[in-house]
Coordinates of C-alpha atoms in Angstrom, one line a residue:
Chain A
M1 CA 55.2 -42.9 -22.0
I2 CA 53.2 -44.0 -19.1
E3 CA 50.7 -46.3 -20.7
Q4 CA 53.9 -48.6 -22.1
N5 CA 54.9 -49.1 -18.9
T6 CA 52.6 -51.9 -17.3
E7 CA 54.3 -52.0 -14.4
L8 CA 52.5 -48.6 -13.5
Q9 CA 49.1 -49.7 -12.3
R10 CA 46.3 -46.3 -12.1
V11 CA 44.7 -45.8 -8.9
S12 CA 41.0 -46.7 -9.2
S13 CA 37.9 -43.9 -8.9
S14 CA 36.5 -44.4 -5.7
W15 CA 34.4 -42.0 -3.5
H16 CA 37.6 -41.8 -1.3
R17 CA 39.7 -41.2 -3.7
G18 CA 43.3 -39.9 -2.3
F19 CA 42.8 -40.6 1.3
H20 CA 45.8 -42.3 1.3
A21 CA 48.2 -39.8 -0.3
I22 CA 46.3 -36.9 2.0
Y23 CA 47.2 -39.3 5.1
H24 CA 50.3 -40.2 4.7
K25 CA 51.1 -36.4 3.5
E26 CA 50.0 -35.0 7.1
L27 CA 51.7 -38.0 8.6
A28 CA 54.6 -37.3 7.3
A29 CA 54.5 -33.6 8.3
W30 CA 54.4 -34.5 11.9
F31 CA 56.2 -37.9 12.0
G32 CA 58.6 -37.2 9.3
T33 CA 60.5 -34.6 11.1
H34 CA 61.7 -33.6 14.2
K35 CA 58.4 -31.7 15.5
W36 CA 56.4 -35.0 17.2
I37 CA 59.5 -35.2 19.3
N38 CA 58.5 -31.4 20.7
Q39 CA 55.0 -31.9 20.7
V40 CA 55.9 -35.4 23.0
I41 CA 57.8 -33.6 25.7
I42 CA 55.4 -31.1 25.8
W43 CA 52.5 -33.3 26.1
I44 CA 53.7 -35.8 28.7
A45 CA 55.3 -32.2 30.8
L46 CA 51.4 -31.0 31.0
A47 CA 50.2 -34.5 31.7
L48 CA 52.9 -35.3 34.4
V49 CA 53.8 -31.8 35.9
P50 CA 50.1 -31.3 37.6
A51 CA 50.4 -35.4 38.2
I52 CA 53.6 -34.9 40.7
S53 CA 51.9 -31.8 42.3
V54 CA 49.1 -33.9 43.7
P55 CA 49.6 -33.8 47.5
T56 CA 50.9 -36.6 49.2
I57 CA 48.1 -36.6 51.4
G58 CA 45.7 -39.6 51.8
R59 CA 45.9 -43.6 50.4
D60 CA 44.9 -43.1 46.7
R61 CA 47.2 -40.5 45.7
G62 CA 47.5 -42.7 42.4
V63 CA 43.6 -42.1 41.9
A64 CA 43.8 -38.5 42.2
V65 CA 46.9 -38.3 39.7
L66 CA 44.8 -40.3 37.5
S67 CA 41.4 -38.5 38.0
L68 CA 43.6 -35.3 37.3
F69 CA 44.6 -36.5 33.7
L70 CA 41.4 -37.6 32.6
W71 CA 39.2 -34.9 33.8
S72 CA 41.3 -31.4 33.7
G73 CA 43.5 -33.0 31.1
S74 CA 40.8 -33.2 29.0
N75 CA 40.0 -29.8 28.9
M76 CA 43.6 -28.8 28.1
M77 CA 44.0 -31.6 25.5
S78 CA 40.9 -30.1 23.9
I79 CA 42.5 -26.4 23.6
G80 CA 45.6 -28.4 22.5
T81 CA 43.8 -30.4 19.5
I82 CA 41.9 -26.6 18.5
I83 CA 45.3 -25.1 18.2
L84 CA 46.8 -28.0 16.7
T85 CA 44.7 -28.7 13.9
Q86 CA 43.2 -24.8 13.6
G87 CA 45.3 -24.3 10.4
T88 CA 45.4 -27.4 8.6
I89 CA 42.4 -26.7 6.1
V90 CA 42.6 -23.0 6.3
E91 CA 46.2 -22.3 5.5
E92 CA 46.0 -24.7 2.8
K93 CA 43.2 -22.2 1.5
L94 CA 45.3 -19.2 2.3
T95 CA 48.6 -20.5 0.4
Q96 CA 46.5 -21.9 -2.6
T97 CA 47.6 -25.5 -2.3
L98 CA 44.4 -26.9 -1.9
L99 CA 44.4 -25.2 -5.2
W100 CA 47.0 -27.1 -6.7
I101 CA 46.3 -30.6 -4.8
F102 CA 42.0 -30.5 -6.0
S103 CA 44.0 -30.6 -9.6
K104 CA 44.5 -34.2 -9.1
P105 CA 42.3 -36.9 -8.8
L106 CA 41.0 -35.8 -5.3
S107 CA 37.9 -36.3 -3.7
P108 CA 36.2 -33.9 -0.9
A109 CA 35.6 -37.7 1.3
G110 CA 39.2 -38.9 0.7
F111 CA 40.9 -35.1 1.4
I112 CA 38.5 -34.8 4.6
L113 CA 38.4 -38.0 5.8
G114 CA 42.5 -38.3 5.2
K115 CA 43.3 -35.1 7.3
F116 CA 41.3 -36.7 10.2
A117 CA 42.2 -39.6 10.4
A118 CA 46.4 -38.2 10.5
Y119 CA 45.2 -35.5 13.3
A120 CA 43.7 -39.2 14.8
V121 CA 47.0 -40.8 14.8
L122 CA 48.6 -37.7 16.0
I123 CA 46.0 -37.0 18.5
G124 CA 45.8 -40.6 19.9
S125 CA 49.8 -41.2 20.0
I126 CA 51.4 -37.7 21.2
V127 CA 48.2 -35.6 22.8
I128 CA 46.7 -38.6 24.6
G129 CA 48.5 -41.9 24.0
A130 CA 51.7 -41.8 25.1
P131 CA 50.6 -39.2 28.8
A132 CA 48.3 -41.3 29.0
I133 CA 51.2 -44.4 29.4
V134 CA 53.2 -42.0 31.4
V135 CA 50.9 -40.9 33.6
Y136 CA 49.2 -44.5 34.7
C137 CA 53.0 -45.6 35.6
Y138 CA 53.1 -42.1 37.5
A139 CA 49.7 -43.6 39.5
I140 CA 51.3 -47.0 39.8
F141 CA 54.6 -45.1 41.6
A142 CA 52.2 -42.9 43.5
R143 CA 49.9 -46.1 44.7
L144 CA 47.1 -47.2 43.1
P145 CA 44.4 -49.5 44.5
A146 CA 43.8 -52.7 43.2
K147 CA 40.2 -51.7 42.5
I148 CA 41.6 -49.5 40.0
S149 CA 42.3 -51.7 37.0
I150 CA 43.9 -51.1 33.6
F151 CA 41.3 -52.1 32.0
N152 CA 38.3 -49.5 33.7
Y153 CA 41.2 -46.4 33.0
L154 CA 42.3 -47.7 29.1
I155 CA 37.8 -47.2 28.7
G156 CA 37.8 -43.7 30.1
V157 CA 41.4 -42.6 28.1
L158 CA 38.6 -44.0 25.3
M159 CA 35.9 -41.6 26.4
V160 CA 38.6 -38.4 26.5
Y161 CA 39.8 -39.5 23.3
L162 CA 36.6 -39.8 21.9
V163 CA 36.3 -36.0 23.1
L164 CA 39.5 -34.6 21.2
L165 CA 38.2 -36.4 18.2
F166 CA 34.8 -34.6 18.3
V167 CA 36.7 -31.6 18.8
L168 CA 38.8 -32.2 15.6
A169 CA 36.2 -32.8 13.5
L170 CA 34.4 -29.8 14.8
T171 CA 37.8 -27.9 13.8
I172 CA 37.9 -29.8 10.3
L173 CA 34.5 -28.5 9.3
L174 CA 34.9 -24.9 10.8
G175 CA 38.1 -24.5 8.4
V176 CA 35.9 -26.0 5.8
L177 CA 33.5 -23.4 6.2
F178 CA 35.5 -19.8 7.6
D179 CA 38.9 -18.8 5.7
K180 CA 40.4 -17.2 8.9
I181 CA 42.5 -19.4 11.2
A182 CA 40.9 -16.9 14.3
A183 CA 37.2 -17.9 13.5
V184 CA 38.0 -21.3 13.5
T185 CA 39.9 -21.5 16.9
A186 CA 37.1 -19.1 18.4
I187 CA 34.0 -21.1 16.9
S188 CA 35.3 -24.1 18.1
L189 CA 37.0 -22.6 21.7
A190 CA 32.6 -21.5 21.9
V191 CA 31.2 -24.4 20.9
F192 CA 33.7 -27.1 23.5
F193 CA 33.1 -24.8 26.2
S194 CA 29.5 -23.6 26.0
G195 CA 28.5 -27.5 25.7
A196 CA 30.4 -28.1 28.6
G197 CA 28.2 -25.6 30.8
L198 CA 25.1 -27.6 29.3
P199 CA 24.3 -28.8 33.4
S200 CA 24.3 -25.2 34.8
T201 CA 21.2 -24.4 32.1
Q202 CA 17.2 -25.5 31.3
I203 CA 18.7 -28.7 29.1
R204 CA 20.8 -30.0 31.7
W205 CA 18.6 -33.4 31.2
I206 CA 20.4 -34.2 27.7
E207 CA 24.8 -33.4 29.0
P208 CA 24.7 -36.9 30.3
Y209 CA 23.4 -38.4 26.3
T210 CA 26.1 -36.0 25.1
V211 CA 30.1 -35.7 24.3
W212 CA 30.2 -33.2 27.2
A213 CA 29.2 -36.1 29.6
L214 CA 32.1 -38.1 28.4
Q215 CA 34.5 -36.3 30.8
H216 CA 33.2 -37.3 34.1
N217 CA 32.0 -40.3 33.0
S218 CA 36.1 -41.1 31.6
Y219 CA 36.8 -40.3 35.6
E220 CA 33.6 -42.1 36.8
T221 CA 34.5 -44.9 34.4
M222 CA 38.2 -44.8 35.8
T223 CA 36.7 -45.5 39.3
G224 CA 34.8 -48.7 38.4
K225 CA 31.2 -46.6 38.1
F226 CA 30.6 -46.5 34.5
P227 CA 27.5 -44.9 34.3
A228 CA 24.1 -46.1 32.6
T229 CA 24.2 -42.9 30.2
G230 CA 27.7 -43.9 29.4
W231 CA 26.9 -46.1 25.9
W232 CA 24.9 -43.0 25.1
A233 CA 27.0 -40.5 25.5
M234 CA 30.1 -42.6 23.9
G235 CA 27.5 -43.7 21.0
S236 CA 26.0 -39.9 20.3
T237 CA 29.8 -38.6 20.4
V238 CA 30.3 -41.2 17.4
V239 CA 27.5 -39.9 15.7
S240 CA 28.3 -36.4 16.4
I241 CA 31.8 -37.3 14.7
I242 CA 30.4 -38.6 11.5
V243 CA 28.1 -35.9 11.1
L244 CA 30.1 -33.2 11.5
L245 CA 32.8 -34.9 9.0
I246 CA 29.8 -35.8 6.1
I247 CA 28.9 -31.9 6.5
A248 CA 32.8 -30.5 6.2
I249 CA 32.8 -33.3 3.0
E250 CA 29.0 -31.7 1.8
W251 CA 30.4 -28.4 1.8
M252 CA 34.0 -28.9 0.2
K253 CA 32.1 -30.4 -2.7
R254 CA 30.4 -27.0 -3.1
S255 CA 33.4 -25.1 -2.3
E256 CA 35.0 -22.7 -5.2
L257 CA 39.0 -22.9 -4.7
Chain B
M1 CA 39.6 -24.2 -37.8
P2 CA 39.9 -28.0 -36.5
S3 CA 36.8 -29.9 -36.0
T4 CA 35.8 -29.8 -32.9
T5 CA 36.6 -33.5 -32.4
D6 CA 40.2 -32.5 -32.8
L7 CA 39.8 -29.8 -29.4
I8 CA 41.3 -30.6 -26.8
I9 CA 39.5 -27.7 -25.0
S10 CA 36.3 -26.2 -26.1
T11 CA 34.1 -24.0 -24.2
A12 CA 30.5 -22.0 -25.7
N13 CA 29.5 -19.0 -24.0
L14 CA 31.7 -19.9 -20.8
T15 CA 31.0 -16.8 -18.5
K16 CA 32.3 -16.5 -14.6
A17 CA 30.3 -13.6 -12.6
Y18 CA 30.9 -12.6 -9.0
G19 CA 28.3 -10.3 -7.9
K20 CA 27.7 -8.5 -10.5
Q21 CA 31.1 -8.3 -12.0
Q22 CA 32.0 -10.6 -14.9
V23 CA 35.3 -11.9 -14.6
V24 CA 34.8 -13.7 -17.7
S25 CA 31.9 -13.2 -20.1
D26 CA 30.9 -15.3 -22.8
L27 CA 34.4 -16.9 -24.0
N28 CA 34.4 -19.1 -26.6
L29 CA 37.7 -21.1 -26.9
A30 CA 39.1 -23.9 -29.1
V31 CA 42.1 -25.3 -28.4
P32 CA 43.3 -28.5 -30.8
R33 CA 45.1 -31.4 -29.0
G34 CA 48.7 -31.2 -29.4
S35 CA 49.2 -27.5 -29.9
I36 CA 51.5 -25.1 -27.1
C37 CA 48.8 -22.2 -26.5
G38 CA 49.7 -19.4 -25.2
F39 CA 46.5 -17.7 -23.3
L40 CA 47.7 -14.3 -23.3
G41 CA 46.0 -11.3 -21.2
A42 CA 47.2 -8.7 -19.4
N43 CA 47.0 -8.8 -15.3
G44 CA 43.5 -9.3 -13.9
A45 CA 41.9 -10.0 -17.7
G46 CA 40.5 -13.0 -16.6
K47 CA 43.0 -15.5 -17.3
S48 CA 43.5 -17.5 -14.1
T49 CA 39.7 -17.4 -13.5
T50 CA 39.5 -19.2 -16.7
I51 CA 41.5 -21.6 -16.0
K52 CA 40.0 -22.5 -12.9
L53 CA 37.2 -23.3 -15.2
L54 CA 38.4 -25.4 -17.3
L55 CA 39.5 -28.0 -14.0
G56 CA 36.5 -27.7 -12.7
L57 CA 37.7 -26.1 -9.8
I58 CA 34.7 -23.1 -10.0
Q59 CA 31.5 -23.3 -11.5
P60 CA 30.6 -21.4 -14.6
T61 CA 28.0 -18.2 -13.6
S62 CA 26.9 -19.5 -17.4
G63 CA 28.3 -21.5 -20.4
V64 CA 29.5 -25.1 -21.0
G65 CA 32.9 -26.3 -21.5
T66 CA 34.5 -29.5 -22.2
V67 CA 37.8 -30.7 -21.6
F68 CA 38.2 -34.0 -23.9
G69 CA 34.9 -33.6 -24.7
K70 CA 33.7 -33.9 -20.8
S71 CA 32.1 -31.2 -18.9
I72 CA 34.1 -28.8 -16.7
A73 CA 31.0 -28.5 -14.5
T74 CA 30.4 -32.2 -13.8
D75 CA 33.4 -34.5 -15.0
S76 CA 35.9 -32.8 -12.6
V77 CA 37.6 -36.0 -11.7
A78 CA 37.6 -37.8 -15.0
I79 CA 39.7 -34.2 -16.2
W80 CA 42.0 -34.4 -13.6
E81 CA 42.9 -37.7 -14.3
R82 CA 44.2 -37.0 -17.8
V83 CA 45.5 -32.7 -16.9
G84 CA 48.8 -31.8 -15.6
F85 CA 48.4 -28.2 -13.7
L86 CA 50.7 -25.8 -12.3
A87 CA 48.9 -23.0 -10.4
Q88 CA 50.4 -19.4 -10.8
S89 CA 52.3 -19.1 -7.6
P90 CA 52.9 -22.9 -6.6
S91 CA 52.9 -23.4 -3.0
F92 CA 54.6 -27.2 -2.1
Y93 CA 55.0 -28.4 1.6
G94 CA 57.7 -27.3 2.5
Y95 CA 58.7 -29.8 4.6
L96 CA 58.8 -31.9 1.8
T97 CA 61.8 -32.4 -0.8
A98 CA 61.1 -32.7 -4.0
R99 CA 61.3 -36.6 -4.5
E100 CA 58.9 -36.6 -2.1
T101 CA 56.3 -34.0 -3.6
L102 CA 56.3 -36.5 -6.8
Q103 CA 55.6 -39.2 -4.8
F104 CA 52.7 -37.6 -2.8
V105 CA 51.7 -36.4 -6.1
A106 CA 51.8 -39.5 -7.9
S107 CA 50.3 -41.4 -5.3
F108 CA 47.2 -40.0 -6.4
F109 CA 47.3 -41.4 -10.1
F110 CA 49.2 -44.7 -9.0
T111 CA 49.5 -47.5 -7.3
G112 CA 51.7 -50.8 -8.0
S113 CA 54.7 -51.2 -8.3
K114 CA 57.2 -48.4 -6.2
T115 CA 60.5 -49.2 -8.1
A116 CA 58.2 -48.3 -11.7
I117 CA 56.8 -45.3 -9.5
S118 CA 60.4 -44.2 -8.0
A119 CA 61.6 -44.9 -12.1
R120 CA 58.9 -42.2 -13.9
I121 CA 59.6 -39.7 -10.9
E122 CA 63.8 -40.3 -11.5
E123 CA 62.9 -39.4 -15.2
L124 CA 61.1 -36.2 -14.3
I125 CA 63.5 -34.7 -12.0
E126 CA 66.3 -35.6 -14.7
L127 CA 63.7 -33.4 -17.7
V128 CA 63.1 -30.7 -15.5
G129 CA 67.2 -30.6 -14.6
L130 CA 66.3 -31.0 -10.5
S131 CA 69.2 -34.2 -10.4
G132 CA 71.2 -32.5 -7.7
K133 CA 68.5 -30.7 -5.7
A134 CA 65.5 -33.9 -5.8
D135 CA 66.4 -34.8 -1.7
R136 CA 66.5 -31.2 -0.3
P137 CA 63.5 -29.6 1.0
V138 CA 61.2 -28.1 -0.8
K139 CA 61.2 -24.8 1.4
G140 CA 64.8 -23.8 0.4
F141 CA 64.0 -23.5 -3.1
S142 CA 64.9 -20.4 -5.4
G143 CA 61.7 -19.3 -7.5
G144 CA 63.2 -21.3 -10.6
E145 CA 63.8 -24.5 -9.0
K146 CA 60.1 -24.5 -7.4
Q147 CA 58.7 -24.0 -11.2
R148 CA 60.8 -26.8 -12.6
L149 CA 59.2 -28.7 -10.0
G150 CA 56.1 -27.8 -10.4
I151 CA 56.2 -28.6 -14.0
A152 CA 57.7 -32.6 -12.7
Q153 CA 54.6 -32.5 -10.9
A154 CA 52.1 -31.8 -13.6
A155 CA 53.8 -34.4 -15.9
I156 CA 54.1 -36.9 -13.6
N157 CA 50.8 -38.7 -14.8
D158 CA 52.0 -38.6 -18.7
P159 CA 48.6 -36.0 -18.7
E160 CA 47.8 -35.4 -22.7
L161 CA 47.1 -31.8 -21.4
I162 CA 48.9 -29.6 -19.2
I163 CA 47.7 -26.0 -18.0
L164 CA 50.3 -23.6 -16.4
D165 CA 49.2 -20.7 -14.9
E166 CA 52.0 -18.2 -15.4
P167 CA 55.0 -20.5 -15.5
A168 CA 58.2 -17.9 -16.5
S169 CA 56.2 -14.5 -15.1
A170 CA 58.3 -14.2 -11.8
L171 CA 61.4 -15.9 -12.9
D172 CA 64.6 -14.5 -13.5
P173 CA 65.6 -14.6 -17.9
L174 CA 67.5 -17.9 -17.2
G175 CA 64.8 -19.2 -15.3
R176 CA 62.6 -18.4 -18.1
R177 CA 64.7 -19.7 -20.5
D178 CA 64.5 -22.9 -18.7
V179 CA 60.9 -23.2 -18.2
L180 CA 60.2 -22.6 -21.5
K181 CA 62.7 -25.2 -22.8
I182 CA 60.6 -27.7 -21.0
L183 CA 57.3 -26.1 -22.6
E184 CA 58.9 -26.9 -25.9
S185 CA 60.1 -30.7 -24.7
F186 CA 56.2 -31.4 -24.0
R187 CA 55.6 -31.2 -28.2
G188 CA 54.5 -33.9 -29.6
R189 CA 53.3 -35.7 -26.3
S190 CA 51.1 -33.6 -24.8
T191 CA 48.9 -30.3 -25.5
V192 CA 50.5 -27.7 -23.7
F193 CA 48.2 -24.4 -22.2
Y194 CA 49.8 -21.9 -20.5
S195 CA 48.6 -18.6 -19.7
T196 CA 50.7 -15.3 -19.7
H197 CA 51.5 -11.9 -20.0
I198 CA 55.1 -11.7 -21.6
L199 CA 54.6 -11.9 -25.2
D200 CA 57.9 -12.8 -25.9
D201 CA 57.7 -16.3 -24.6
V202 CA 54.6 -17.2 -26.5
Q203 CA 56.0 -16.0 -30.0
R204 CA 59.1 -17.9 -28.7
V205 CA 57.2 -21.3 -28.0
S206 CA 53.5 -21.6 -29.1
D207 CA 52.7 -22.2 -32.1
R208 CA 48.8 -21.2 -31.0
V209 CA 47.6 -18.2 -29.2
V210 CA 44.6 -17.2 -27.4
I211 CA 44.2 -13.5 -26.2
I212 CA 41.5 -12.2 -23.8
D213 CA 41.3 -8.9 -22.4
R214 CA 38.9 -8.1 -19.3
G215 CA 37.1 -11.3 -19.5
K216 CA 36.3 -11.3 -22.9
L217 CA 38.2 -13.2 -25.7
I218 CA 39.5 -10.9 -28.4
A219 CA 41.6 -13.1 -30.8
Q220 CA 42.6 -16.9 -31.3
G221 CA 44.3 -19.5 -33.6
R222 CA 47.7 -19.6 -35.4
I223 CA 50.6 -17.5 -34.3
Q224 CA 51.7 -17.3 -38.2
D225 CA 47.7 -16.8 -39.0
L226 CA 47.7 -13.8 -36.7
L227 CA 51.3 -12.4 -37.4
S228 CA 50.2 -12.5 -41.4
E229 CA 46.9 -10.6 -40.9
N230 CA 47.2 -6.9 -40.7
R231 CA 50.6 -6.7 -42.9
N232 CA 49.3 -4.2 -44.6
V233 CA 52.1 -1.6 -43.6
F234 CA 55.1 -1.0 -46.5
N235 CA 58.4 0.8 -45.3
L236 CA 60.0 3.4 -48.9
T237 CA 63.4 5.0 -47.6
V238 CA 64.6 7.7 -49.8
R239 CA 66.9 9.9 -50.7
G240 CA 65.8 13.8 -49.9
D241 CA 63.0 15.0 -49.1
G242 CA 60.3 12.3 -50.5
S243 CA 57.7 15.0 -51.7
P244 CA 57.9 14.6 -54.8
V245 CA 56.8 10.7 -53.9
L246 CA 54.8 11.7 -51.4
A247 CA 52.9 13.6 -53.4
K248 CA 52.6 10.3 -55.9
L249 CA 51.4 8.1 -52.7
L250 CA 48.7 10.5 -51.4
S251 CA 47.3 10.3 -54.8
V252 CA 46.6 6.8 -54.7
P253 CA 43.7 5.3 -54.0
W254 CA 44.3 2.7 -51.7
V255 CA 46.9 4.6 -50.3
K256 CA 45.4 5.2 -46.7
K257 CA 47.5 7.2 -45.6
V258 CA 51.5 8.1 -44.8
E259 CA 53.9 8.5 -41.8
V260 CA 56.7 10.8 -42.7
E261 CA 60.3 11.3 -40.8
R262 CA 62.6 13.5 -42.8
D263 CA 66.1 14.5 -42.5
I264 CA 67.6 11.2 -41.5
P265 CA 71.1 11.2 -41.5
N266 CA 72.6 7.9 -42.9
S267 CA 76.2 6.4 -43.3
T268 CA 77.3 8.2 -46.5
N269 CA 75.9 11.1 -45.3
H270 CA 73.0 12.1 -47.2
R271 CA 69.4 12.8 -46.1
I272 CA 67.4 10.5 -46.0
T273 CA 63.1 10.2 -45.6
K274 CA 61.4 7.4 -44.3
L275 CA 57.7 6.8 -45.5
E276 CA 55.7 4.1 -43.8
I277 CA 52.8 3.9 -46.4
H278 CA 49.3 2.0 -45.2
V279 CA 47.8 0.7 -47.7
T280 CA 43.9 -0.9 -48.2
D281 CA 44.9 -3.2 -50.8
A282 CA 47.6 -4.9 -49.8
H283 CA 48.6 -7.0 -53.0
A284 CA 47.9 -4.0 -55.3
A285 CA 50.7 -2.5 -52.8
E286 CA 53.2 -5.1 -53.3
T287 CA 53.0 -5.3 -56.7
E288 CA 52.5 -1.2 -57.8
L289 CA 54.5 0.6 -55.2
L290 CA 57.8 0.2 -55.8
R291 CA 56.8 0.6 -59.4
L292 CA 55.1 3.7 -58.6
A293 CA 57.7 5.2 -56.3
I294 CA 60.9 4.4 -59.3
S295 CA 58.9 6.3 -62.1
D296 CA 60.0 9.7 -60.9
P297 CA 63.0 10.2 -61.8
A298 CA 63.9 12.4 -58.8
T299 CA 63.5 9.9 -56.6
I300 CA 66.6 7.5 -55.4
V301 CA 64.9 4.4 -53.9
T302 CA 67.4 3.1 -50.9
Q303 CA 65.3 0.8 -49.4
F304 CA 61.9 -0.7 -49.5
D305 CA 60.2 -3.7 -47.6
R306 CA 56.8 -4.7 -46.4
S307 CA 56.3 -4.4 -42.3
T308 CA 56.2 -7.0 -40.3
Q309 CA 54.1 -7.2 -36.8
N310 CA 55.3 -9.0 -34.3
L311 CA 52.7 -10.4 -31.6
E312 CA 53.3 -7.2 -29.3
D313 CA 52.2 -5.2 -32.1
I314 CA 49.4 -7.2 -32.5
F315 CA 48.4 -7.4 -29.1
V316 CA 48.8 -4.3 -28.5
N317 CA 46.5 -3.0 -31.2
L318 CA 44.1 -6.0 -30.4
V319 CA 43.4 -4.8 -26.9
E320 CA 43.6 -0.5 -27.4
G321 CA 41.3 -1.5 -30.4
K322 CA 38.6 -3.0 -28.2
T323 CA 39.2 -0.6 -25.5
K324 CA 38.2 2.1 -28.1
N325 CA 35.2 0.4 -29.4
D326 CA 34.1 -0.3 -25.7
R327 CA 34.5 2.7 -24.6
A328 CA 32.5 4.3 -28.2
K329 CA 29.8 2.0 -26.7
Y330 CA 29.0 4.4 -23.8

């Protein structure tokens, strides 16, 4: 009997109970198999091929390579994030796996945050991390002016990473709300692209303070022109991510399996 | 009837409705601690919904329920802590091995020494007979192997109560036998509450049964008690056409009806008649019936016994009886 086995300690109850179990399981799904190698190759290729095709005319080809990665690449990475994470909750609903794991002492917060943290690691390392390093190395090779500091580039990459985390949190929330992958994908894409269209609307003044500003902010930061509203955009993105996750957790608490 | 404190599962007028349709209706369950309780019902009777309610995975529309005395509506995490559950069609993560699946489940309950956790996992792998397959990915497992893994994961926390939803229904006879054996091995350690529509399984391993039909409780109690109820049928076999004894029987006030099967050849090539006698007073029948039959010198009784019912007869009688009553109401 377990009670007689003094070495087995019960996990204490907490608001995020089950976080580690979900986090490690999600990471195992990628890094415990060969799936991550395919993903690394795909994402490096997707980042490098446009970089290589940047014309060699001009002295700042390295800057163009980095700009292309941060600006256009962030769209591609956001779509990729939606595709990678669209089924993370819906598939578990459909296969009844949620029914199984929620019969264990797992809190909705532990479940949502475990998923978010694991995918944040996956996206940070594979979708943006590895390509960012490779593209930077290629930019040096393609001649990068001394005025482009690696620190500014890293801040730019961090801004794009925040965009991806926002997309991830949104996809997780939609996964909790809906039972169809198509709905999750369509709404995530619609929100992402409709936000990108903000500058052409009546409320364009709000755009510099939102997540959607981070795409061009990242490019500007990399070139050494950190925008005045940059911190606001980053701060509001972090707050948005937290709000999306809180809504997902609260909805999960009320969901019937 | 067990006292309330002996009950591990207890519900009062538990009801779950989706829109206007009541899937579970005024259910009053009483499952005593330490029992192996079969939860019987036809497909769509509301068994899985009841199980989800007990686990707090869905909220009741009305009524209350407790598991270990804790409310199923508000104390689900405390209940999950002490319960092991296997869903009807368990869907595990295919990329994890059986051992990794058990490690994953164990991490919801235990922390500390990895050696101790591994020892517990090894013990369960042994118990369910997956020793040679523990390090294979679950996606390659057969239905029976998945079910065994399902039972192992349900038992990882040494639960006081194991709830299994149709654990053997999709298995071949050998797989079913193995699963039932494993269930029996929990006797004395945990209470087992499992749903099924296979009556033979319940009679084989359970000591209690709960029968529901269309969301309503129609019977619950010890199997022995259920089997000994309604034993008001006696069988009498006589040589010849049995007319004299039939006439005598029909004149007795406590004989309700007699079903007759005539002209059956026996091993010595005599014609025999079988009489199934339904009585209202079993005690009187037990003492008087045979005496009555042999009091006629022309009658040769070749066999006399009291009819025994199995669970299937009881289930069919109860469900059909309820259906007739329900129809009569309209």
